[in-house]
Coordinates of C-alpha atoms and ligand atoms in Angstrom, one line a residue:
Chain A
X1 CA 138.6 62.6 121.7
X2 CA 137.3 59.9 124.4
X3 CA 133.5 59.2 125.0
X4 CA 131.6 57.4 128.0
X5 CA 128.2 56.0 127.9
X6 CA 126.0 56.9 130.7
X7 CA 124.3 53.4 131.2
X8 CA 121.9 54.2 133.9
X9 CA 120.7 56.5 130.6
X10 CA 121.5 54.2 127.7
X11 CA 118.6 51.5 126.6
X12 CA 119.9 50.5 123.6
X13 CA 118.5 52.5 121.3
X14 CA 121.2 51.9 119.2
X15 CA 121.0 55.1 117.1
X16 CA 125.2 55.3 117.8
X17 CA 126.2 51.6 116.5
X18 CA 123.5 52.1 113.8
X19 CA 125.5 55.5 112.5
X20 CA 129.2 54.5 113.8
X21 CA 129.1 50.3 114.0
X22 CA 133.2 50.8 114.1
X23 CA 132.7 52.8 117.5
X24 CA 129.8 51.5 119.3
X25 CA 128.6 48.2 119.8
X26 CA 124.6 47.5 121.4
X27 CA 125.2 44.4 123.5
X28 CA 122.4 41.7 124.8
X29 CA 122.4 43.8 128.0
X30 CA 121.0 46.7 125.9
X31 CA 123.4 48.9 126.7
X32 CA 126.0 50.5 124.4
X33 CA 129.6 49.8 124.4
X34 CA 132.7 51.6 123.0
X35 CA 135.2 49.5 121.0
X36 CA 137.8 51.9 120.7
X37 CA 139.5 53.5 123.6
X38 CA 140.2 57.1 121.6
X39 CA 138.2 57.9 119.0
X40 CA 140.1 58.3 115.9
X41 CA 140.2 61.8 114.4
X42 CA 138.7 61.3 110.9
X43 CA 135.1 59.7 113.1
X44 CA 135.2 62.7 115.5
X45 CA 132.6 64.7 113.6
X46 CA 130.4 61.8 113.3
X47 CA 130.6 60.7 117.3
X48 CA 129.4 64.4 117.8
X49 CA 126.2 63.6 115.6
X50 CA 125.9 60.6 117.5
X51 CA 126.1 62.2 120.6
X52 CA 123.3 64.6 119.4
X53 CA 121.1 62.2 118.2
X54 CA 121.2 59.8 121.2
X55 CA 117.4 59.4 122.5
X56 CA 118.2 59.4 126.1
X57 CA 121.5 62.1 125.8
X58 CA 123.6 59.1 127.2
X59 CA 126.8 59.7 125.5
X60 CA 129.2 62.3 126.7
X61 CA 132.4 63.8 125.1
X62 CA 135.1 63.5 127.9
X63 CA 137.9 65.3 126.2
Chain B
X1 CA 96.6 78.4 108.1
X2 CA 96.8 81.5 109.2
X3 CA 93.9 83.2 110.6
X4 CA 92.5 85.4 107.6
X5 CA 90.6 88.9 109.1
X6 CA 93.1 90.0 112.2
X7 CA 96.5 89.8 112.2
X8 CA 98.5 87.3 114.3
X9 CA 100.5 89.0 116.7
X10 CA 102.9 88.4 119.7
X11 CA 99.9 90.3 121.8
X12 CA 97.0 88.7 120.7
X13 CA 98.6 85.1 119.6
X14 CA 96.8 82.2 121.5
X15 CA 98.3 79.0 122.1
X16 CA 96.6 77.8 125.1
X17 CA 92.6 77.8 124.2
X18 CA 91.8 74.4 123.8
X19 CA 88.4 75.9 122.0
X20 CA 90.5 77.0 119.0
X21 CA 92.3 73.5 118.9
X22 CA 88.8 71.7 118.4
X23 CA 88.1 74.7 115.8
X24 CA 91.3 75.0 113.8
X25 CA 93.2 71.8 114.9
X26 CA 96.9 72.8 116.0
X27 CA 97.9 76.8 116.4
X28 CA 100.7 76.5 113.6
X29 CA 100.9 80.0 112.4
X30 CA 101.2 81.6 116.3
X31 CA 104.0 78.5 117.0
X32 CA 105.5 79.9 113.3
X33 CA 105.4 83.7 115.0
X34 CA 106.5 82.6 118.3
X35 CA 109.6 80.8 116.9
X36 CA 110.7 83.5 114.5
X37 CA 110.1 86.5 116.3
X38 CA 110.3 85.3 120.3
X39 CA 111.2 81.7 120.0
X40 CA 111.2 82.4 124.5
X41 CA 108.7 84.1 125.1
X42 CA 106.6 85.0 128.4
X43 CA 103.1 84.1 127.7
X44 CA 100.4 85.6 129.9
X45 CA 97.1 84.9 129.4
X46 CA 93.5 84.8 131.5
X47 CA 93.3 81.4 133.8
X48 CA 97.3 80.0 133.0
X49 CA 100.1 80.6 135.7
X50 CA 102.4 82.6 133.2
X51 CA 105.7 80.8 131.9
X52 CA 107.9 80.7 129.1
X53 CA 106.8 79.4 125.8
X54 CA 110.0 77.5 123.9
X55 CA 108.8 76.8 120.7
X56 CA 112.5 75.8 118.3
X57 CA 114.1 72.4 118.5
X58 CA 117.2 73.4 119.5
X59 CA 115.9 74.7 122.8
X60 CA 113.6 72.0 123.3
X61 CA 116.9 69.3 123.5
X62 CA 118.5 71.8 125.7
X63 CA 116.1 71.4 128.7
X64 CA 115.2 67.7 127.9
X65 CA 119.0 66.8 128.8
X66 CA 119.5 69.1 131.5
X67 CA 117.3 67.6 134.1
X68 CA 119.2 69.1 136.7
X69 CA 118.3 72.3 135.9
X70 CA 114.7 71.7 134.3
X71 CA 112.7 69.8 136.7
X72 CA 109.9 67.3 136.6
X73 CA 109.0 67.8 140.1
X74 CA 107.1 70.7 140.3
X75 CA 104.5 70.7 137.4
X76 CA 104.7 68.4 134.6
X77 CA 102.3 69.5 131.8
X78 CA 100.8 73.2 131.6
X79 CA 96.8 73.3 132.3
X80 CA 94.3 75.3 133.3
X81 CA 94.4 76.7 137.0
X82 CA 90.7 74.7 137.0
X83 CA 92.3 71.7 136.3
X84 CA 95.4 72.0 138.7
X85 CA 93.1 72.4 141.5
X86 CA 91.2 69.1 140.4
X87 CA 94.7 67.2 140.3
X88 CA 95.3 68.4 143.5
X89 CA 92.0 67.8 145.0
X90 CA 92.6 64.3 143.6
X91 CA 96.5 63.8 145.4
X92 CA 95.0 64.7 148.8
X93 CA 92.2 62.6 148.3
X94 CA 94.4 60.0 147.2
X95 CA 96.8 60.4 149.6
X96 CA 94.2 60.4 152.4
X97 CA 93.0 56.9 150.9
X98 CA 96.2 55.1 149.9
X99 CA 98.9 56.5 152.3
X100 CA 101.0 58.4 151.3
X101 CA 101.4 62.7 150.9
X102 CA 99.9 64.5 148.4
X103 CA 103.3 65.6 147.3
X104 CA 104.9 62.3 146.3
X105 CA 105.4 62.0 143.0
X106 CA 102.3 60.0 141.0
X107 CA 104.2 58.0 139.1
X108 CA 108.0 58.2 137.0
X109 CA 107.5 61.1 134.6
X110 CA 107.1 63.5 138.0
X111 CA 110.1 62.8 138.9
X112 CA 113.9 63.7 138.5
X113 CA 117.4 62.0 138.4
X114 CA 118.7 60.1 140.0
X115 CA 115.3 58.4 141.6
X116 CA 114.1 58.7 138.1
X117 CA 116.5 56.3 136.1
X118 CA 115.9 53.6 139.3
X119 CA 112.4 53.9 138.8
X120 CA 112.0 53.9 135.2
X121 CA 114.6 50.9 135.0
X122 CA 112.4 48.7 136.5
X123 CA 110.4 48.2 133.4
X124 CA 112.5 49.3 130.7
X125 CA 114.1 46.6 129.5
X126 CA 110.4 45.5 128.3
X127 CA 110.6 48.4 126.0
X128 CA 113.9 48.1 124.4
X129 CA 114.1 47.8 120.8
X130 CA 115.5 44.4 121.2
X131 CA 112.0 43.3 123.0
X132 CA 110.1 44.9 120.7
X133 CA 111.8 43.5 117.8
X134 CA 110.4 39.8 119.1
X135 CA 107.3 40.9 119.1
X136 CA 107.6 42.1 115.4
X137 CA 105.4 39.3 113.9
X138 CA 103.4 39.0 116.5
X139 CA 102.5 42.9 116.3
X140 CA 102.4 42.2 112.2
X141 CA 99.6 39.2 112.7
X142 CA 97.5 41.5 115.1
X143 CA 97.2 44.6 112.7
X144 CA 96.8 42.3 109.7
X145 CA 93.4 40.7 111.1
X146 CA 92.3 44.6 112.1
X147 CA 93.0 45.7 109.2
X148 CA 91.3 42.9 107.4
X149 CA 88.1 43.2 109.9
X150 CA 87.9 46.7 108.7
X151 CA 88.5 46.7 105.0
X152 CA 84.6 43.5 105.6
X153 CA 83.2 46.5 107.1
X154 CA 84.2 48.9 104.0
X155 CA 83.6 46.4 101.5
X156 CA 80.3 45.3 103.1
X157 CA 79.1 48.8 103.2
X158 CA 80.1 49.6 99.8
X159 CA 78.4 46.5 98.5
X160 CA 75.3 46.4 100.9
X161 CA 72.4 48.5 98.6
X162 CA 74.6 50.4 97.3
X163 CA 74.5 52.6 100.4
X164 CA 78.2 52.8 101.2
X165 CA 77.8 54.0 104.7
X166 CA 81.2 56.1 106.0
X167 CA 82.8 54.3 108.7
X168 CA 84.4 55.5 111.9
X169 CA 88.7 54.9 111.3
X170 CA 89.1 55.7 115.1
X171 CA 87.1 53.3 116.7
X172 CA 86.9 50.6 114.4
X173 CA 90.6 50.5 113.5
X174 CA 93.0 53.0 114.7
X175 CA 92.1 52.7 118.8
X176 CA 92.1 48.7 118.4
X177 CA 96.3 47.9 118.0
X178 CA 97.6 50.4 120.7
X179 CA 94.9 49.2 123.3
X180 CA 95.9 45.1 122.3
X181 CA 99.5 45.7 122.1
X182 CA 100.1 47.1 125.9
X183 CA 97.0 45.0 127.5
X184 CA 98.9 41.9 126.4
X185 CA 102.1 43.2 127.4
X186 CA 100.7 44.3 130.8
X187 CA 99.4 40.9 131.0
X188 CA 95.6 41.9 131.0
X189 CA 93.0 39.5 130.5
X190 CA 91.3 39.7 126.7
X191 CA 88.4 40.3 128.0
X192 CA 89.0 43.3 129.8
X193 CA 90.4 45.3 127.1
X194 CA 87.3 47.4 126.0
X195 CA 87.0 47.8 130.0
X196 CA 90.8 49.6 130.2
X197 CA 90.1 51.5 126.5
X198 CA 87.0 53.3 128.2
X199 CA 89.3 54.7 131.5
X200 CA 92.0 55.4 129.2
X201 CA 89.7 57.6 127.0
X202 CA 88.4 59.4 130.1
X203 CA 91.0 60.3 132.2
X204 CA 92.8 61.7 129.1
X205 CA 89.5 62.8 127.7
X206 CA 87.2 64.1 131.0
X207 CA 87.3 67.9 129.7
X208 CA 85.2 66.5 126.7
X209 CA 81.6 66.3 127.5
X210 CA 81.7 62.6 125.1
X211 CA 84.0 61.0 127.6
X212 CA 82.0 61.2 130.7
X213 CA 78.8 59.5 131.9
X214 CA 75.5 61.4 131.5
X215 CA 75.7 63.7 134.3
X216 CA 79.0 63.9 135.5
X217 CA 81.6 67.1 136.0
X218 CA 85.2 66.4 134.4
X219 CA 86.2 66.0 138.4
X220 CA 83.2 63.2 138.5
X221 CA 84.5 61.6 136.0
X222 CA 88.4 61.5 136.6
X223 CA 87.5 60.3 140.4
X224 CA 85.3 57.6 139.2
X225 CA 87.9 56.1 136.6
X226 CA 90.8 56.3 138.4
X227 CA 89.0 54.9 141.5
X228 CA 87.5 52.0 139.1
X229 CA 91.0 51.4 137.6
X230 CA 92.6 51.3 140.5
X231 CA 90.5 48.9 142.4
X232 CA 91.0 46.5 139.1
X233 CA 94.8 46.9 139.5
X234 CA 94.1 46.0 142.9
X235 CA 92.3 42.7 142.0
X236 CA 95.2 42.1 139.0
X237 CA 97.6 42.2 141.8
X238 CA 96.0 39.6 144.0
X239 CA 95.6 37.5 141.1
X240 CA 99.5 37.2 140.8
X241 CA 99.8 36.6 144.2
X242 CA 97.7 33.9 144.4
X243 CA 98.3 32.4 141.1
X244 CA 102.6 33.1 140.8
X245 CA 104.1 36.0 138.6
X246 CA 104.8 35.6 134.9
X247 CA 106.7 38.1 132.5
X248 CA 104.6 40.6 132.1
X249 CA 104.8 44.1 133.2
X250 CA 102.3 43.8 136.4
X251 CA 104.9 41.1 137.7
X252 CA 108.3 43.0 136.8
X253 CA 106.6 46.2 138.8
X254 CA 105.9 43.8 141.6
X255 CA 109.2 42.4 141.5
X256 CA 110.9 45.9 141.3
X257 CA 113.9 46.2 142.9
X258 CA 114.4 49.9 144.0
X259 CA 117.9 50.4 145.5
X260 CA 117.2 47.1 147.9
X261 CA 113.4 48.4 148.2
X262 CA 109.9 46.8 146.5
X263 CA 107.5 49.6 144.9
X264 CA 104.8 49.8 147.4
X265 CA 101.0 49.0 146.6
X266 CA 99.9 52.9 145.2
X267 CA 103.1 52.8 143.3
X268 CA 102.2 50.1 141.6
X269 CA 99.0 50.8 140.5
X270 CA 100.0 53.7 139.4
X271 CA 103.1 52.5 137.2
X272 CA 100.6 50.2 135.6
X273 CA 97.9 52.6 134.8
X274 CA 100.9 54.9 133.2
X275 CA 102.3 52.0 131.0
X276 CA 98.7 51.4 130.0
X277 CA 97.7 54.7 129.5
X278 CA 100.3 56.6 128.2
X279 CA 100.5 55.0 124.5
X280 CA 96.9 54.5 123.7
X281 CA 95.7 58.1 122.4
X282 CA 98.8 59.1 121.7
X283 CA 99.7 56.4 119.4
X284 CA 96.1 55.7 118.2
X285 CA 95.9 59.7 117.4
X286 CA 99.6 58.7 114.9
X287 CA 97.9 56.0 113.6
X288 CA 94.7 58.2 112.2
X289 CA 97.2 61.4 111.9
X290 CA 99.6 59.2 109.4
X291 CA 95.8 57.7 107.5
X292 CA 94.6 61.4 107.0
X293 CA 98.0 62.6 105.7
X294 CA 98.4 59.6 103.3
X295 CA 95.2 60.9 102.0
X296 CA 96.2 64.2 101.7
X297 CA 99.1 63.9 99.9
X298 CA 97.9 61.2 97.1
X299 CA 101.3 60.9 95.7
X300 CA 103.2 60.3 98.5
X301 CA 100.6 57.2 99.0
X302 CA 101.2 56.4 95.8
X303 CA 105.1 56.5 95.8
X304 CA 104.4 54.7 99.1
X305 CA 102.2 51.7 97.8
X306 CA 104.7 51.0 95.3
X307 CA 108.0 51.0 97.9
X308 CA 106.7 49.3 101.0
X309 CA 110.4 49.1 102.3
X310 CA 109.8 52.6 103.1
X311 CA 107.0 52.5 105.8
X312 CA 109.9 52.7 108.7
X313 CA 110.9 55.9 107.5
X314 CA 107.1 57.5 106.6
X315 CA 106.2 56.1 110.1
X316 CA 109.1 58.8 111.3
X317 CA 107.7 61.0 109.3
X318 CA 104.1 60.8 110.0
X319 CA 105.4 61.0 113.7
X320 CA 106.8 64.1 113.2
X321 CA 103.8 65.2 111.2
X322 CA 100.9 64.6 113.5
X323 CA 103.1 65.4 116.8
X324 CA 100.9 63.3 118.9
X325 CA 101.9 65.0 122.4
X326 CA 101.4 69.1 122.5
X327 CA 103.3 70.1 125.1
X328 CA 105.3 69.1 128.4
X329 CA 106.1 71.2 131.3
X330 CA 109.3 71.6 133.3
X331 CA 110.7 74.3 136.9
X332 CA 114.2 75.8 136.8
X333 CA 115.8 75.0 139.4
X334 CA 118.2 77.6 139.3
X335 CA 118.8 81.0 137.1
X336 CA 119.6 79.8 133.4
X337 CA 119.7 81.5 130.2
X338 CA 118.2 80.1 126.8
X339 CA 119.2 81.8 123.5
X340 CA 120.1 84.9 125.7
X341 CA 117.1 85.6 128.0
X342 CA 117.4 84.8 131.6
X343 CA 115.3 82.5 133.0
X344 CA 114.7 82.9 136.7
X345 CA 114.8 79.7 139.2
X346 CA 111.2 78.8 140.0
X347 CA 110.2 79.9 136.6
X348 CA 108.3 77.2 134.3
X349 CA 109.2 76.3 130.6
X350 CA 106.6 74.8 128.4
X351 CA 108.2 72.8 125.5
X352 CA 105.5 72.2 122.1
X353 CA 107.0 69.3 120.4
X354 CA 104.8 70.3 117.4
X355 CA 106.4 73.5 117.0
X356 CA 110.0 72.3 117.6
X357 CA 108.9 69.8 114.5
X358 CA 108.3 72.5 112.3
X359 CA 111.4 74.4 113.0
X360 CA 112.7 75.2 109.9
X361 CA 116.3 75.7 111.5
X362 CA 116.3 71.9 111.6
X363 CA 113.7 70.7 109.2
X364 CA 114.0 71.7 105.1
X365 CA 110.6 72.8 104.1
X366 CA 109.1 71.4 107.6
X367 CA 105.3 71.9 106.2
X368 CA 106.3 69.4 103.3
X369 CA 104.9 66.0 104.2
X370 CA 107.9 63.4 102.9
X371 CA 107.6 59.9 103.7
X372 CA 111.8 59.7 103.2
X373 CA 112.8 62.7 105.0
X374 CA 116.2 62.6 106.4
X375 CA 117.5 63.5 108.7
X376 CA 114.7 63.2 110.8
X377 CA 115.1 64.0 114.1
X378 CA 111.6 64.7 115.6
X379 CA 111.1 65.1 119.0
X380 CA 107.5 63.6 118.9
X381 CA 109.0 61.7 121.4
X382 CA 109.6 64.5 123.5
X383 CA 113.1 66.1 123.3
X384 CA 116.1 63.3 123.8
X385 CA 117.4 63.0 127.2
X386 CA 116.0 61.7 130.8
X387 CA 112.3 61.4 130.0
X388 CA 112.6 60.6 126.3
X389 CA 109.4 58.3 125.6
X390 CA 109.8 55.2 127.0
X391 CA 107.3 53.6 124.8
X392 CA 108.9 55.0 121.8
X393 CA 109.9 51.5 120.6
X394 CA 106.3 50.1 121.0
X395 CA 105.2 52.5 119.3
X396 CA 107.1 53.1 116.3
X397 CA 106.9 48.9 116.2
X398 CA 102.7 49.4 116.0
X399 CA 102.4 51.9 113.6
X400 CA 105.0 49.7 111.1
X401 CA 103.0 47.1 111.5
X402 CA 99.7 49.1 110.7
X403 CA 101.2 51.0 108.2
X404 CA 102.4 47.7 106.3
X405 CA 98.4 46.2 106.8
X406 CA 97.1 48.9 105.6
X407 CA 98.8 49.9 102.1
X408 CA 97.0 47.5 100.2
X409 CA 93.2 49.0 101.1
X410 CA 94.6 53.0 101.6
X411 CA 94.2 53.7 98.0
X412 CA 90.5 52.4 98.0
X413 CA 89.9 54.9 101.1
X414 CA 88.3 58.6 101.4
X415 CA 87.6 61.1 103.5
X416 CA 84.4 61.8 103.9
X417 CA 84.4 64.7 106.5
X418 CA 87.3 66.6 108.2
X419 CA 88.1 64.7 111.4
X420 CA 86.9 65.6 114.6
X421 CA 89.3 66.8 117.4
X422 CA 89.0 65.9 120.9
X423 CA 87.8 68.6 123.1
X424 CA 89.3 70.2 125.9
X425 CA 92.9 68.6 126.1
X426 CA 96.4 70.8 126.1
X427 CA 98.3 67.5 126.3
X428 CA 97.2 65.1 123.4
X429 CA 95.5 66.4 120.6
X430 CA 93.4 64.0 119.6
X431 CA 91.3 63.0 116.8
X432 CA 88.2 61.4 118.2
X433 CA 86.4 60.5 114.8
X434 CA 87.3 60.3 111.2
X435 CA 84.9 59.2 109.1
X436 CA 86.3 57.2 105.7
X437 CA 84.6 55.1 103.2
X438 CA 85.3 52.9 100.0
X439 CA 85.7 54.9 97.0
X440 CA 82.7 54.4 94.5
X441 CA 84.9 52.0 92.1
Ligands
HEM1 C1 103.1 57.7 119.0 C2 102.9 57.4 120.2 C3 103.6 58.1 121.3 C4 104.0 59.4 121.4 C5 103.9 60.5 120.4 C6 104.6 59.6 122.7 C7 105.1 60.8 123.2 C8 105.7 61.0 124.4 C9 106.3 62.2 124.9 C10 106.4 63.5 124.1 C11 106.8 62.0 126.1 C12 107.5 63.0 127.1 C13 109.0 63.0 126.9 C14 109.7 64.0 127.7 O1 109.1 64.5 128.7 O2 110.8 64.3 127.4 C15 106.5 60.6 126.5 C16 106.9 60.0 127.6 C17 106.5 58.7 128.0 N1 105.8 57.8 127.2 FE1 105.3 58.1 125.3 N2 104.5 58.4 123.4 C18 103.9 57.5 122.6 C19 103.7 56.2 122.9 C20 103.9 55.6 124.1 C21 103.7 54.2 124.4 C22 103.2 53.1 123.4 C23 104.0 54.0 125.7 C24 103.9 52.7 126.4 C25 104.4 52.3 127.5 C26 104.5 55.3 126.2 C27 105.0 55.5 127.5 C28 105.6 56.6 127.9 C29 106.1 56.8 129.3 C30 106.1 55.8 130.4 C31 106.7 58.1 129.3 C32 107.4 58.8 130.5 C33 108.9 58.5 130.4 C34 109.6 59.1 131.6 O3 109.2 60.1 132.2 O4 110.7 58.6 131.8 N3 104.5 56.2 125.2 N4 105.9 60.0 125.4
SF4_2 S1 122.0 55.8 120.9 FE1 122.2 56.3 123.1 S2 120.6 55.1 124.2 FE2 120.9 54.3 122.1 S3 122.4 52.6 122.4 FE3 123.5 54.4 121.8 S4 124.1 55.4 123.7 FE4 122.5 53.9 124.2

């Protein structure tokens, strides 16, 4: 599974690094960051969560 | 709450009669009906263009994040066919003053991606949770003297003859924080702020008789403050000319930098009078929502008072609870289908956050008020996605703060009358006086 972060959505609400701080990282920009380039299999249940609880929808599964 | 001699049905279910709202506060058993037996449901009534009622979460977050299909553009909250007709009357009139058509979008919220995101990007870093969090103590300081004005008032009252006179929670507490907290932001002048309150209360509260001078029509009364507001914002904006921009959120709208383009003048003043506007009733109405349902549930106060660390996550709650906003309006753009029933292009949606945060779907025993609920994924915020409240932050940041001021006098407050509800509005439901005093010791 791969993610990308919308950023002309994402204003750091930081709901995602909050939940997954392994997997997303809110930087002084306030915007939201992947650290990981594939998201490892056991965390792929919790990204979805993420990506449903995201206040602006920002975060996208890309495959 | 269900209405006791004739049964609620699908036929003869009203959600749209702002007389019952004043009456019975929100319509929870015909949003309970609606989402159990047609959760999409074409609602036709006498004076509202028909459309499609979506009353569960779930569909709520589908059309918030598909903008593409569900558009702003078109009409943005449902109202009476009356009240259309004055917002239009008002565009042209605008428009014939200020330059400009009467179609161009008022301000942000009207408007879809992508112009949207450039739009709303020009202020939003000044309402990131990172921004807010610097204003924590600052926030903390402000509701701590309010809260300490009003427990003089209580005390003074309870101690003055022995009368112990009710007192007004609206006005002398709950209005005071929202109404400091953006003016100060916005970067307008102290002495201004009662000023800006009183336009604030009347172009959100002009179908209320209360709202308007003596005299005026709802139309009188929306043309007078917008005119009035917008001539100050006028005056605001020469004053940063002439005397240099600063931080504040009249500067970063004059500095905005749309794709290589400034905001012109009407834009501007109407950005500003959005920012200013948009959290005052909505988050003064949380503030005396989350009082009242402390009250009513005694031993949640009580569990409360003795865990302060939990006020982030009752404030969640008591968002979800009171569900500030009612309702928000969107166009499909094309055919769609929600839970199975087609939705034709041109066709409106009308999403009631207060119902989607009741769904039981998505809420365990949603008519519980818990201050530690989890998950709690409200949308009193409006659903998550492109027009996801941009002053959620602020907001959640105020009522912390007021929350934490207020534990210490809450268990010395009761109610002395049911509250009273704002009259006439389809948008905020608002509680426009709550009268509480000191309990006799
Ligand atoms: C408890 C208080 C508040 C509640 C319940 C609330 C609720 C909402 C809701 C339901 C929406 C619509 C979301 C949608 O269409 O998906 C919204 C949008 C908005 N709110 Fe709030 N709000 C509150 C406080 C504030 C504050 C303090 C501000 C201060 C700036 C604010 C500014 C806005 C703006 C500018 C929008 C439009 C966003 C857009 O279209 O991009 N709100 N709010
Ligand atoms: S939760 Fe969404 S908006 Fe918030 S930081 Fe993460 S991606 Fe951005």
């Amino acid at each position: 599974m791969k993610v990308i972060i919308d950023h002309s959505l994402c204003e750091g609400h930081s709901r995602c690094m909050d939940d997954l701080p392994e997997v997303f990282e809110v930087r002084d920009d306030d915007r939201s960051y992947t650290l990981v380039e594939t998201i490892p299999a056991e965390l792929e249940e919790q990204v979805r969560k993420a990506v449903s609880v995201c206040p602006r929808a920002a975060i996208e599964i890309i495959d | 709450m269900q209405n006791d001699n004739a049964k609620l049905t699908l036929e003869n279910l009203n959600i749209t009669d702002t007389k019952l709202y004043v009456k019975d506060g929100y319509p929870w058993a015909a949003w309970d009906l609606l989402r159990r037996e047609a959760p999409v449901f074409w609602y036709q009534r006498p004076q509202y263009e028909p459309f499609w009622a979506i009353t569960k979460h779930e569909d709520v977050g589908f059309i918030s994040r598909n903008p593409d299909i569900f558009s702003n553009t078109q009409l943005l909250r449902l109202a009476d066919t009356g009240s259309l007709k004055i917002g239009q009357r008002g565009r042209i009139r605008n428009a014939r003053r200020y330059g400009g058509s009467p179609d161009d979008p008022p301000d942000f919220i009207f408007m879809d991606p992508p112009e949207h995101r450039q739009h709303r990007s020009a202020v939003s870093r000044h309402f990131t949770p990172r921004t807010m969090r610097a204003l924590e103590g600052h926030f903390a300081q402000m509701s701590g003297d309010y809260v300490n004005k009003f427990a003089d008032i209580l005390v003074d009252n309870l101690t003055s003859k022995g009368a112990n006179e009710a007192v007004d929670v609206v006005h002398e507490l709950a209005a005071k924080l929202p109404v400091a907290a953006i003016c100060e932001m916005a970067g307008i002048p102290s002495e201004d702020w009662d000023q800006i309150f009183s336009w604030t209360e009347a172009l959100i509260g002009a179908a209320d008789p209360e709202f308007r001078l003596p005299g005026e029509s709802q139309e009188q009364t929306l043309r007078r403050s917008s005119g009035e507001w917008r001539r100050y914002n006028e005056k605001l904006v020469e004053q940063r000319l002439a005397e240099g921009l600063g931080g504040d959120l009249l500067s970063a709208l004059m500095q905005a930098d749309i794709g290589g383009e400034s905001l012109n003048p009407k834009e501007i003043s109407s950005y500003f009078t959005l920012l200013v506007a948009a959290g005052n009733e909505t988050t003064r109405n949380s503030i005396t929502g989350g009082i009242k349902a402390l009250l009513d549930h005694p031993e949640q106060l009580e569990h409360l008072i003795a865990n302060p660390d939990l006020v982030p996550s009752a404030v969640e709650e008591i968002l979800r609870w009171t569900s500030a906003v009612i309702q928000f309006q969107r166009t499909a753009m094309q055919d769609v289908e929600i839970r199975g029933q087609l939705i034709r292009k041109g066709e409106s949606v009308v999403m009631w956050y207060p119902s989607a945060n009741r769904d039981e779907d998505v809420f365990t025993d949603p008519y519980k008020f818990d201050i530690e609920r989890t998950p709690n994924d409200h949308f009193a915020f409006g659903g998550f996605g492109e027009h996801f409240c941009l002053g959620a932050h602020l907001a959640r940041w105020e009522l912390r703060s007021m929350f934490t001021a207020l534990l210490p006098v809450m268990s010395r407050l009761e109610l002395v009358s049911d509250p009273q509800y704002v009259q006439g509005s389809l948008h905020v439901g608002g509680i426009k006086r709550m009268m509480v005093r000191s309990k006799a010791a």
